[in-house]
């Protein structure tokens, strides 16, 4: 498969790791923002290839993990209604709410359907004029264009039985929050390549200048990730703080202008509550007034009630990179992918689930590389 | 959910629609995907697809340039290995 296998070449991976070892003279802590990258790092054992002076901490870039509990509760309320077909990406179904989850509501008779794309939810709305179809729109700037297109398509088709429960989030304000924390120990970031494929790179420049922190826009395959780390360490070792683009084959500096226009047309920037991180100003996307008819929160008159997180779950610290998942006392015992206490154990992109899946088997780099 | 992967465009089914549907092949699995945001992409091109929507076209020239640099690193490393 083109653009996949060559980026998993085991010799190249080893040589890149060696190059990183050569240039590293001091301890550095790097954070990869995106859960997809966390997953790849553990799956291919990339962390084991790095010198011990480089610590990778895992960022909040897993939409399943950061969708706030109050939004999950709203989803559960809507999904339990008999006049509703509730549609969602599959990995939201097992996210634990206070007393239940979507999977349980489904088993109790709720009409909950897993879709691959929000456009599929629009199709379902077209086929079921007597039911109301709600799509649970979670995700970062990568998912927002698909959601926006679904709104426009539903609008064009005049579908009045379609709405979205929106919990879209933006990456840069979350990085700002992490960098502003007094206990922040992150020296450089790998930014999520696909978010930048949509939004471009410019949003990250103020962060680089204000906090003097290297940010390298990075892809998702082992070669990409190690190359991104090499670029970030190279900056740190030479005292530079710049915005660099490793993932140049997919990311243009301006991003995808059509996608940005689409997001801008349908959404406005709003404050958003993040699970584990709290309320972050300007960190969310909400439906504009012009499309208010498609906003499920307004449509169902839902209120947001702050719901307390389970006290045992350290997800806030994990999402900030302050604790590794296996430092959580519940990890692998009271909290497992089958019985998750917190969202990072649910999604394959969640750091806790990735640690559980790959770390417990103590992967060696050689055994995981094809 | 966030895993976006590259696939090869097989055909653009209806360019006149808002969603510009087309067929994209992911290592043998063919899916209907919206190509609305990559208006310049044509059959044979690789695109990054996320939640049923192609977000960007993979730039072959840029990919080749970066890969040439990486290949040089690999070669240099192998020479250094042998010299040790
Ligand atoms: S292991 Fe479970 S309880 Fe601990 S932080 Fe992760 S999700 Fe929360």
CSV table of C-alpha atoms and ligand atoms in Angstrom, one decimal:
chain,number,residue,atom,x,y,z
A,1,UNK,CA,0.0,0.0,0.0
A,2,UNK,CA,1.5,3.3,-1.1
A,3,UNK,CA,2.2,5.9,1.5
A,4,UNK,CA,1.9,3.3,4.2
A,5,UNK,CA,4.5,0.5,4.0
A,6,UNK,CA,7.5,2.6,3.1
A,7,UNK,CA,6.8,4.7,6.2
A,8,UNK,CA,7.1,1.5,8.4
A,9,UNK,CA,10.4,0.4,6.9
A,10,UNK,CA,12.2,-1.2,9.9
A,11,UNK,CA,15.8,-0.3,8.8
A,12,UNK,CA,14.8,3.3,8.3
A,13,UNK,CA,13.0,3.4,11.7
A,14,UNK,CA,16.2,2.0,13.4
A,15,UNK,CA,18.4,4.5,11.6
A,16,UNK,CA,16.2,7.4,12.5
A,17,UNK,CA,16.2,6.3,16.2
A,18,UNK,CA,20.0,6.0,16.0
A,19,UNK,CA,20.2,9.6,14.6
A,20,UNK,CA,18.0,10.8,17.5
A,21,UNK,CA,20.3,9.1,20.0
A,22,UNK,CA,23.3,10.8,18.3
A,23,UNK,CA,21.9,14.3,18.5
A,24,UNK,CA,20.5,14.1,22.0
A,25,UNK,CA,22.7,15.4,24.8
A,26,UNK,CA,20.2,16.4,27.4
A,27,UNK,CA,16.9,15.2,28.8
A,28,UNK,CA,13.9,16.4,26.9
A,29,UNK,CA,10.1,15.9,27.3
A,30,UNK,CA,8.1,15.9,24.1
A,31,UNK,CA,4.3,15.7,23.9
A,32,UNK,CA,2.5,14.2,20.9
A,33,UNK,CA,-0.9,15.8,20.8
A,34,UNK,CA,-2.8,13.3,18.8
A,35,UNK,CA,-4.2,10.0,20.1
A,36,UNK,CA,-3.5,8.4,16.7
A,37,UNK,CA,0.2,9.2,17.2
A,38,UNK,CA,0.1,7.8,20.8
A,39,UNK,CA,-1.4,4.6,19.5
A,40,UNK,CA,1.3,4.3,16.8
A,41,UNK,CA,4.1,5.0,19.2
A,42,UNK,CA,3.0,2.2,21.5
A,43,UNK,CA,1.9,-0.2,18.7
A,44,UNK,CA,5.3,0.0,17.1
A,45,UNK,CA,7.3,0.3,20.3
A,46,UNK,CA,8.8,3.6,19.2
A,47,UNK,CA,9.3,4.8,22.7
A,48,UNK,CA,11.5,1.8,23.4
A,49,UNK,CA,13.8,2.9,20.5
A,50,UNK,CA,14.4,6.4,21.9
A,51,UNK,CA,17.3,7.3,24.3
A,52,UNK,CA,16.2,7.2,27.9
A,53,UNK,CA,16.8,10.9,28.1
A,54,UNK,CA,13.8,11.5,25.8
A,55,UNK,CA,10.4,11.2,27.5
A,56,UNK,CA,7.3,11.1,25.4
A,57,UNK,CA,4.1,12.3,27.2
A,58,UNK,CA,0.7,11.8,25.6
A,59,UNK,CA,-1.5,14.7,24.9
A,60,UNK,CA,-5.3,15.4,25.0
A,61,UNK,CA,-5.8,14.7,21.3
A,62,UNK,CA,-8.4,11.9,21.7
A,63,UNK,CA,-11.9,13.3,21.1
A,64,UNK,CA,-13.6,10.4,22.9
A,65,UNK,CA,-11.5,11.1,26.0
A,66,UNK,CA,-12.1,14.8,26.2
A,67,UNK,CA,-15.9,14.9,25.5
A,68,UNK,CA,-17.2,16.1,28.8
A,69,UNK,CA,-19.4,14.0,31.0
A,70,UNK,CA,-22.3,16.4,30.8
A,71,UNK,CA,-22.3,16.0,27.0
A,72,UNK,CA,-22.4,12.2,27.4
A,73,UNK,CA,-25.3,12.6,29.8
A,74,UNK,CA,-27.1,14.7,27.2
A,75,UNK,CA,-26.4,12.1,24.5
A,76,UNK,CA,-27.8,9.4,26.8
A,77,UNK,CA,-31.0,11.4,27.4
A,78,UNK,CA,-31.6,12.0,23.7
A,79,UNK,CA,-30.7,8.4,22.7
A,80,UNK,CA,-33.3,7.0,25.2
A,81,UNK,CA,-36.2,8.8,23.4
A,82,UNK,CA,-38.4,6.6,21.4
A,83,UNK,CA,-38.9,9.2,18.6
A,84,UNK,CA,-35.1,9.4,18.0
A,85,UNK,CA,-32.6,7.5,16.0
A,86,UNK,CA,-29.3,8.3,17.6
A,87,UNK,CA,-26.2,8.1,15.4
A,88,UNK,CA,-22.6,8.1,16.5
A,89,UNK,CA,-19.1,7.0,15.8
A,90,UNK,CA,-18.6,3.6,17.2
A,91,UNK,CA,-16.1,4.4,19.9
A,92,UNK,CA,-18.5,6.8,21.7
A,93,UNK,CA,-20.8,3.9,22.6
A,94,UNK,CA,-18.8,2.5,25.5
A,95,UNK,CA,-17.9,5.9,27.1
A,96,UNK,CA,-19.1,5.6,30.7
A,97,UNK,CA,-21.6,8.2,31.8
A,98,UNK,CA,-22.7,8.6,35.4
A,99,UNK,CA,-24.9,5.5,35.5
A,100,UNK,CA,-25.1,4.2,32.0
A,101,UNK,CA,-23.6,4.3,28.5
A,102,UNK,CA,-24.9,4.3,24.9
A,103,UNK,CA,-24.4,0.6,24.5
A,104,UNK,CA,-26.6,-0.1,27.5
A,105,UNK,CA,-29.3,2.2,26.3
A,106,UNK,CA,-29.1,0.4,22.9
A,107,UNK,CA,-29.5,-3.0,24.7
A,108,UNK,CA,-32.5,-1.5,26.5
A,109,UNK,CA,-34.2,-0.8,23.2
A,110,UNK,CA,-32.8,2.6,22.2
A,111,UNK,CA,-32.4,3.0,18.4
A,112,UNK,CA,-28.6,3.8,18.3
A,113,UNK,CA,-26.7,3.3,15.1
A,114,UNK,CA,-23.0,3.4,14.4
A,115,UNK,CA,-22.1,5.5,11.4
A,116,UNK,CA,-18.8,5.9,9.6
A,117,UNK,CA,-19.5,9.5,8.5
A,118,UNK,CA,-22.0,12.2,9.5
A,119,UNK,CA,-23.1,12.1,5.9
A,120,UNK,CA,-24.5,8.6,6.6
A,121,UNK,CA,-26.6,10.1,9.4
A,122,UNK,CA,-28.0,12.6,6.8
A,123,UNK,CA,-28.9,9.6,4.6
A,124,UNK,CA,-30.7,7.9,7.5
A,125,UNK,CA,-32.7,11.1,8.1
A,126,UNK,CA,-33.7,11.1,4.5
A,127,UNK,CA,-34.9,7.5,4.7
A,128,UNK,CA,-36.8,8.0,8.0
A,129,UNK,CA,-39.0,11.1,7.7
A,130,UNK,CA,-41.2,10.2,10.7
A,131,UNK,CA,-38.3,9.9,13.1
A,132,UNK,CA,-35.8,12.5,14.4
A,133,UNK,CA,-32.2,11.7,13.6
A,134,UNK,CA,-29.4,13.0,15.9
A,135,UNK,CA,-25.7,12.8,15.1
A,136,UNK,CA,-23.3,13.0,18.0
A,137,UNK,CA,-20.7,15.3,16.5
A,138,UNK,CA,-17.5,14.9,18.5
A,139,UNK,CA,-13.9,15.4,17.3
A,140,UNK,CA,-11.2,17.9,16.5
A,141,UNK,CA,-10.8,20.1,13.4
A,142,UNK,CA,-10.4,16.9,11.4
A,143,UNK,CA,-14.0,15.8,11.9
A,144,UNK,CA,-15.5,19.3,11.8
A,145,UNK,CA,-15.5,19.6,8.0
A,146,UNK,CA,-17.5,16.4,7.7
A,147,UNK,CA,-20.0,17.6,10.3
A,148,UNK,CA,-20.3,21.0,8.6
A,149,UNK,CA,-20.9,19.3,5.2
A,150,UNK,CA,-23.6,17.2,6.8
A,151,UNK,CA,-25.3,20.3,8.1
A,152,UNK,CA,-25.2,21.9,4.6
A,153,UNK,CA,-26.4,18.8,2.9
A,154,UNK,CA,-29.3,18.4,5.3
A,155,UNK,CA,-30.1,22.1,4.8
A,156,UNK,CA,-30.0,21.7,1.0
A,157,UNK,CA,-32.3,18.7,1.2
A,158,UNK,CA,-34.6,20.6,3.6
A,159,UNK,CA,-34.5,17.9,6.2
A,160,UNK,CA,-36.2,19.1,9.3
A,161,UNK,CA,-35.8,15.8,11.2
A,162,UNK,CA,-32.0,16.1,11.6
A,163,UNK,CA,-29.9,17.7,14.2
A,164,UNK,CA,-26.5,17.4,15.8
A,165,UNK,CA,-25.3,17.2,19.4
A,166,UNK,CA,-22.0,19.1,18.9
A,167,UNK,CA,-18.9,18.8,21.0
A,168,UNK,CA,-16.3,19.8,18.6
A,169,UNK,CA,-12.9,21.0,20.0
A,170,UNK,CA,-9.9,22.9,18.7
A,171,UNK,CA,-6.3,22.0,19.4
A,172,UNK,CA,-4.4,25.3,19.7
A,173,UNK,CA,-6.3,26.6,22.9
A,174,UNK,CA,-5.6,23.2,24.6
A,175,UNK,CA,-1.8,23.6,23.9
A,176,UNK,CA,-2.0,27.1,25.2
A,177,UNK,CA,-3.6,25.8,28.4
A,178,UNK,CA,-0.9,23.1,28.8
A,179,UNK,CA,1.9,25.6,28.2
A,180,UNK,CA,0.5,28.2,30.6
A,181,UNK,CA,0.3,25.7,33.5
A,182,UNK,CA,3.0,26.5,36.1
A,183,UNK,CA,3.9,22.8,36.4
A,184,UNK,CA,4.3,22.4,32.6
A,185,UNK,CA,7.3,20.3,31.8
A,186,UNK,CA,6.9,19.9,28.0
A,187,UNK,CA,9.8,21.2,25.9
A,188,UNK,CA,8.4,20.5,22.4
A,189,UNK,CA,5.2,19.4,20.7
A,190,UNK,CA,4.4,17.1,17.8
A,191,UNK,CA,1.3,18.7,16.3
A,192,UNK,CA,-1.3,16.5,14.7
A,193,UNK,CA,-0.7,16.3,11.0
A,194,UNK,CA,-4.3,15.8,9.9
A,195,UNK,CA,-5.6,18.7,12.0
A,196,UNK,CA,-3.1,20.9,10.2
A,197,UNK,CA,-4.1,19.4,6.8
A,198,UNK,CA,-7.4,21.1,7.5
A,199,UNK,CA,-6.5,24.2,9.4
A,200,UNK,CA,-3.0,24.9,8.2
A,201,UNK,CA,0.0,25.7,10.4
A,202,UNK,CA,-0.4,29.5,11.1
A,203,UNK,CA,-2.5,29.0,14.3
A,204,UNK,CA,0.6,27.5,16.0
A,205,UNK,CA,3.0,30.3,15.3
A,206,UNK,CA,1.8,32.5,18.2
A,207,UNK,CA,2.3,29.5,20.6
A,208,UNK,CA,5.8,29.0,19.3
A,209,UNK,CA,6.8,32.7,19.7
A,210,UNK,CA,5.0,33.3,23.0
A,211,UNK,CA,6.2,30.2,24.8
A,212,UNK,CA,9.4,29.7,22.8
A,213,UNK,CA,8.5,26.1,22.2
A,214,UNK,CA,9.3,24.0,19.1
A,215,UNK,CA,6.2,22.6,17.4
A,216,UNK,CA,6.7,20.1,14.6
A,217,UNK,CA,3.6,19.2,12.5
A,218,UNK,CA,4.0,15.4,12.2
A,219,UNK,CA,2.4,12.5,10.4
A,220,UNK,CA,1.2,9.2,11.9
A,221,UNK,CA,3.5,6.4,10.6
A,222,UNK,CA,6.6,5.2,12.5
A,223,UNK,CA,9.0,7.0,10.1
A,224,UNK,CA,6.9,10.2,10.3
A,225,UNK,CA,6.9,10.2,14.1
A,226,UNK,CA,10.6,9.5,14.5
A,227,UNK,CA,11.4,12.1,11.9
A,228,UNK,CA,9.2,14.6,13.7
A,229,UNK,CA,11.0,13.8,17.0
A,230,UNK,CA,14.4,14.2,15.3
A,231,UNK,CA,13.3,17.6,14.0
A,232,UNK,CA,12.0,18.7,17.4
A,233,UNK,CA,15.1,17.4,19.3
A,234,UNK,CA,17.3,19.1,16.7
A,235,UNK,CA,15.6,22.4,17.5
A,236,UNK,CA,15.9,21.9,21.2
A,237,UNK,CA,19.6,20.9,21.1
A,238,UNK,CA,20.5,24.0,19.0
A,239,UNK,CA,18.4,26.3,21.1
A,240,UNK,CA,15.8,27.1,18.4
A,241,UNK,CA,12.1,27.3,18.8
A,242,UNK,CA,10.3,27.2,15.4
A,243,UNK,CA,7.3,25.9,13.7
A,244,UNK,CA,8.3,23.1,11.3
A,245,UNK,CA,6.4,20.8,9.0
A,246,UNK,CA,7.5,17.1,8.8
A,247,UNK,CA,4.2,16.1,7.1
A,248,UNK,CA,4.7,18.2,4.1
A,249,UNK,CA,3.2,15.6,1.8
A,250,UNK,CA,-0.2,16.2,3.3
A,251,UNK,CA,-0.1,19.5,5.0
A,252,UNK,CA,0.1,22.9,3.2
A,253,UNK,CA,0.9,26.0,5.2
A,254,UNK,CA,-2.6,27.3,4.6
A,255,UNK,CA,-4.3,24.0,5.2
A,256,UNK,CA,-7.3,23.2,3.1
A,257,UNK,CA,-9.0,26.5,2.3
A,258,UNK,CA,-12.2,24.8,1.2
A,259,UNK,CA,-12.4,22.9,4.5
A,260,UNK,CA,-11.7,26.0,6.5
A,261,UNK,CA,-14.4,27.9,4.7
A,262,UNK,CA,-16.9,25.1,5.3
A,263,UNK,CA,-16.1,25.1,9.0
A,264,UNK,CA,-16.4,28.9,9.2
A,265,UNK,CA,-19.7,28.8,7.4
A,266,UNK,CA,-21.4,26.4,9.8
A,267,UNK,CA,-19.5,26.9,13.1
A,268,UNK,CA,-18.4,29.7,15.4
A,269,UNK,CA,-15.7,29.6,18.0
A,270,UNK,CA,-17.2,29.0,21.5
A,271,UNK,CA,-15.8,28.1,25.0
A,272,UNK,CA,-15.9,24.4,25.6
A,273,UNK,CA,-15.7,22.1,28.6
A,274,UNK,CA,-13.0,19.3,28.2
A,275,UNK,CA,-13.2,16.2,30.2
A,276,UNK,CA,-10.2,16.2,32.5
A,277,UNK,CA,-9.1,19.7,31.5
A,278,UNK,CA,-12.0,21.9,32.4
A,279,UNK,CA,-13.4,24.9,30.5
A,280,UNK,CA,-11.1,26.3,27.9
A,281,UNK,CA,-11.9,29.6,26.3
A,282,UNK,CA,-12.3,29.6,22.5
A,283,UNK,CA,-11.6,25.9,22.4
A,284,UNK,CA,-14.8,24.7,20.8
A,285,UNK,CA,-16.9,24.9,17.7
A,286,UNK,CA,-20.6,25.5,18.0
A,287,UNK,CA,-23.3,25.7,15.4
A,288,UNK,CA,-24.0,29.3,14.1
A,289,UNK,CA,-27.3,30.9,14.7
A,290,UNK,CA,-28.1,30.6,10.9
A,291,UNK,CA,-28.2,26.8,11.3
A,292,UNK,CA,-29.7,26.8,14.9
A,293,UNK,CA,-32.4,24.4,13.7
A,294,UNK,CA,-29.8,21.7,13.4
A,295,UNK,CA,-28.6,22.2,17.0
A,296,UNK,CA,-29.9,19.3,19.1
A,297,UNK,CA,-29.2,21.1,22.4
A,298,UNK,CA,-31.6,23.9,21.4
A,299,UNK,CA,-34.0,21.5,19.7
A,300,UNK,CA,-34.4,19.3,22.8
A,301,UNK,CA,-34.1,22.2,25.2
A,302,UNK,CA,-31.3,20.4,27.1
A,303,UNK,CA,-29.5,22.0,29.9
A,304,UNK,CA,-25.9,21.3,30.8
A,305,UNK,CA,-25.4,20.0,34.3
A,306,UNK,CA,-21.9,19.8,35.6
A,307,UNK,CA,-21.3,16.1,36.5
A,308,UNK,CA,-18.5,15.1,38.8
A,309,UNK,CA,-15.8,12.8,37.4
A,310,UNK,CA,-15.2,9.5,39.2
A,311,UNK,CA,-12.8,10.4,41.9
A,312,UNK,CA,-10.5,7.5,41.2
A,313,UNK,CA,-9.8,8.3,37.5
A,314,UNK,CA,-6.6,10.3,36.9
A,315,UNK,CA,-7.5,11.2,33.3
A,316,UNK,CA,-7.0,14.9,33.9
A,317,UNK,CA,-3.4,14.3,34.8
A,318,UNK,CA,-2.9,11.8,32.0
A,319,UNK,CA,-4.4,14.2,29.4
A,320,UNK,CA,-2.0,16.9,30.7
A,321,UNK,CA,1.0,14.6,30.4
A,322,UNK,CA,1.6,14.8,34.2
A,323,UNK,CA,1.0,11.1,34.8
A,324,UNK,CA,1.5,8.0,32.6
A,325,UNK,CA,-1.5,5.7,32.4
A,326,UNK,CA,0.2,2.9,34.3
A,327,UNK,CA,0.9,5.3,37.2
A,328,UNK,CA,-2.9,5.3,37.8
A,329,UNK,CA,-3.7,2.9,40.7
A,330,UNK,CA,-6.8,1.7,38.9
A,331,UNK,CA,-4.9,0.9,35.6
A,332,UNK,CA,-5.4,-2.7,34.5
A,333,UNK,CA,-7.2,-3.6,37.7
A,334,UNK,CA,-10.4,-1.7,38.4
A,335,UNK,CA,-10.1,0.0,35.0
A,336,UNK,CA,-9.7,-2.1,31.9
A,337,UNK,CA,-11.0,-1.7,28.3
A,338,UNK,CA,-13.8,-4.1,29.2
A,339,UNK,CA,-14.7,-2.1,32.3
A,340,UNK,CA,-13.4,1.4,31.7
A,341,UNK,CA,-13.6,3.9,34.6
A,342,UNK,CA,-12.6,6.8,32.4
A,343,UNK,CA,-12.8,7.7,28.8
A,344,UNK,CA,-9.0,7.3,28.0
A,345,UNK,CA,-9.5,3.6,28.6
A,346,UNK,CA,-12.4,3.4,26.1
A,347,UNK,CA,-11.0,4.7,22.8
A,348,UNK,CA,-8.2,3.0,20.9
A,349,UNK,CA,-6.7,6.4,20.7
A,350,UNK,CA,-6.9,7.0,24.5
A,351,UNK,CA,-3.5,6.7,26.2
A,352,UNK,CA,-4.8,4.3,28.9
A,353,UNK,CA,-6.3,1.9,26.3
A,354,UNK,CA,-3.1,2.1,24.2
A,355,UNK,CA,-0.9,1.3,27.3
A,356,UNK,CA,-3.2,-1.5,28.2
A,357,UNK,CA,-3.2,-3.0,24.8
A,358,UNK,CA,0.5,-2.7,24.0
A,359,UNK,CA,2.4,-1.9,27.1
A,360,UNK,CA,1.2,-4.9,29.2
A,361,UNK,CA,2.6,-7.2,26.5
A,362,UNK,CA,5.9,-5.3,26.8
A,363,UNK,CA,6.4,-5.0,23.1
A,364,UNK,CA,9.8,-4.9,21.5
A,365,UNK,CA,10.3,-2.7,18.6
A,366,UNK,CA,11.4,-5.6,16.4
A,367,UNK,CA,8.3,-7.7,17.1
A,368,UNK,CA,5.9,-5.0,16.1
A,369,UNK,CA,7.5,-3.7,13.0
A,370,UNK,CA,6.4,-5.5,9.9
B,1,UNK,CA,-12.2,7.6,15.1
B,2,UNK,CA,-9.4,9.9,14.3
B,3,UNK,CA,-7.4,7.5,12.2
B,4,UNK,CA,-7.3,9.0,8.8
B,5,UNK,CA,-5.6,6.9,6.2
B,6,UNK,CA,-4.5,7.3,2.6
B,7,UNK,CA,-6.5,5.8,-0.2
B,8,UNK,CA,-6.4,5.9,-3.9
B,9,UNK,CA,-9.3,7.5,-5.8
B,10,UNK,CA,-10.9,5.0,-8.2
B,11,UNK,CA,-13.5,7.3,-9.6
B,12,UNK,CA,-15.5,10.5,-9.1
B,13,UNK,CA,-19.1,9.4,-9.2
B,14,UNK,CA,-20.9,12.7,-9.4
B,15,UNK,CA,-19.0,15.9,-9.5
B,16,UNK,CA,-22.2,18.0,-9.7
B,17,UNK,CA,-23.4,17.1,-6.2
B,18,UNK,CA,-22.5,19.2,-3.1
B,19,UNK,CA,-20.8,16.2,-1.5
B,20,UNK,CA,-19.0,15.2,-4.8
B,21,UNK,CA,-19.1,11.4,-4.0
B,22,UNK,CA,-16.4,9.1,-5.3
B,23,UNK,CA,-14.9,5.7,-4.7
B,24,UNK,CA,-11.7,5.4,-2.8
B,25,UNK,CA,-9.6,2.2,-2.5
B,26,UNK,CA,-8.0,1.5,0.9
B,27,UNK,CA,-5.7,-1.4,0.3
B,28,UNK,CA,-8.4,-3.4,-1.4
B,29,UNK,CA,-11.4,-2.1,0.5
B,30,UNK,CA,-13.4,0.3,-1.6
B,31,UNK,CA,-15.6,2.9,0.1
B,32,UNK,CA,-17.8,5.8,-1.0
B,33,UNK,CA,-16.1,9.0,0.1
B,34,UNK,CA,-17.0,12.7,-0.3
B,35,UNK,CA,-14.4,14.4,-2.5
B,36,UNK,CA,-15.9,17.8,-2.0
B,37,UNK,CA,-12.8,19.3,-0.3
B,38,UNK,CA,-10.3,18.1,-2.8
B,39,UNK,CA,-11.7,19.5,-6.1
B,40,UNK,CA,-8.4,19.1,-7.9
B,41,UNK,CA,-8.1,15.4,-7.0
B,42,UNK,CA,-8.6,12.9,-9.9
B,43,UNK,CA,-8.6,9.1,-10.2
B,44,UNK,CA,-5.2,7.7,-9.4
B,45,UNK,CA,-4.5,10.4,-6.8
B,46,UNK,CA,-4.0,9.5,-3.1
B,47,UNK,CA,-6.1,11.3,-0.6
B,48,UNK,CA,-6.3,11.4,3.2
B,49,UNK,CA,-9.8,10.4,4.3
B,50,UNK,CA,-11.4,11.1,7.6
B,51,UNK,CA,-15.0,10.3,8.6
B,52,UNK,CA,-16.0,9.8,5.0
B,53,UNK,CA,-14.5,13.0,3.7
B,54,UNK,CA,-11.2,13.4,1.9
B,55,UNK,CA,-9.3,16.2,3.7
B,56,UNK,CA,-6.2,16.5,1.6
B,57,UNK,CA,-4.5,15.2,-1.5
B,58,UNK,CA,-1.1,13.5,-0.9
B,59,UNK,CA,1.5,15.5,-2.7
B,60,UNK,CA,3.7,13.0,-4.6
B,61,UNK,CA,6.6,15.5,-5.2
B,62,UNK,CA,6.8,16.6,-1.6
B,63,UNK,CA,6.7,13.0,-0.5
B,64,UNK,CA,9.5,12.0,-2.8
B,65,UNK,CA,11.7,14.9,-1.6
B,66,UNK,CA,11.3,14.1,2.0
B,67,UNK,CA,11.9,10.4,1.3
B,68,UNK,CA,15.1,11.1,-0.5
B,69,UNK,CA,16.4,12.9,2.6
B,70,UNK,CA,15.3,10.0,4.8
B,71,UNK,CA,16.9,7.5,2.5
B,72,UNK,CA,20.2,9.5,2.8
B,73,UNK,CA,19.9,9.3,6.6
B,74,UNK,CA,19.3,5.5,6.3
B,75,UNK,CA,22.3,5.1,4.0
B,76,UNK,CA,24.6,7.2,6.3
B,77,UNK,CA,23.5,5.2,9.3
B,78,UNK,CA,24.3,2.0,7.5
B,79,UNK,CA,27.8,3.2,6.6
B,80,UNK,CA,28.3,4.3,10.2
B,81,UNK,CA,27.2,0.9,11.4
B,82,UNK,CA,29.6,-0.8,9.1
B,83,UNK,CA,32.5,1.5,10.2
B,84,UNK,CA,32.0,0.5,13.9
C,1,LIG,S1,-6.4,3.9,33.9
C,1,LIG,FE1,-8.7,4.3,33.9
C,1,LIG,S2,-9.1,5.2,35.9
C,1,LIG,FE2,-6.9,5.5,35.5
C,1,LIG,S3,-6.7,7.4,34.4
C,1,LIG,FE3,-6.9,5.9,32.8
C,1,LIG,S4,-9.1,5.8,32.4
C,1,LIG,FE4,-8.9,6.9,34.4
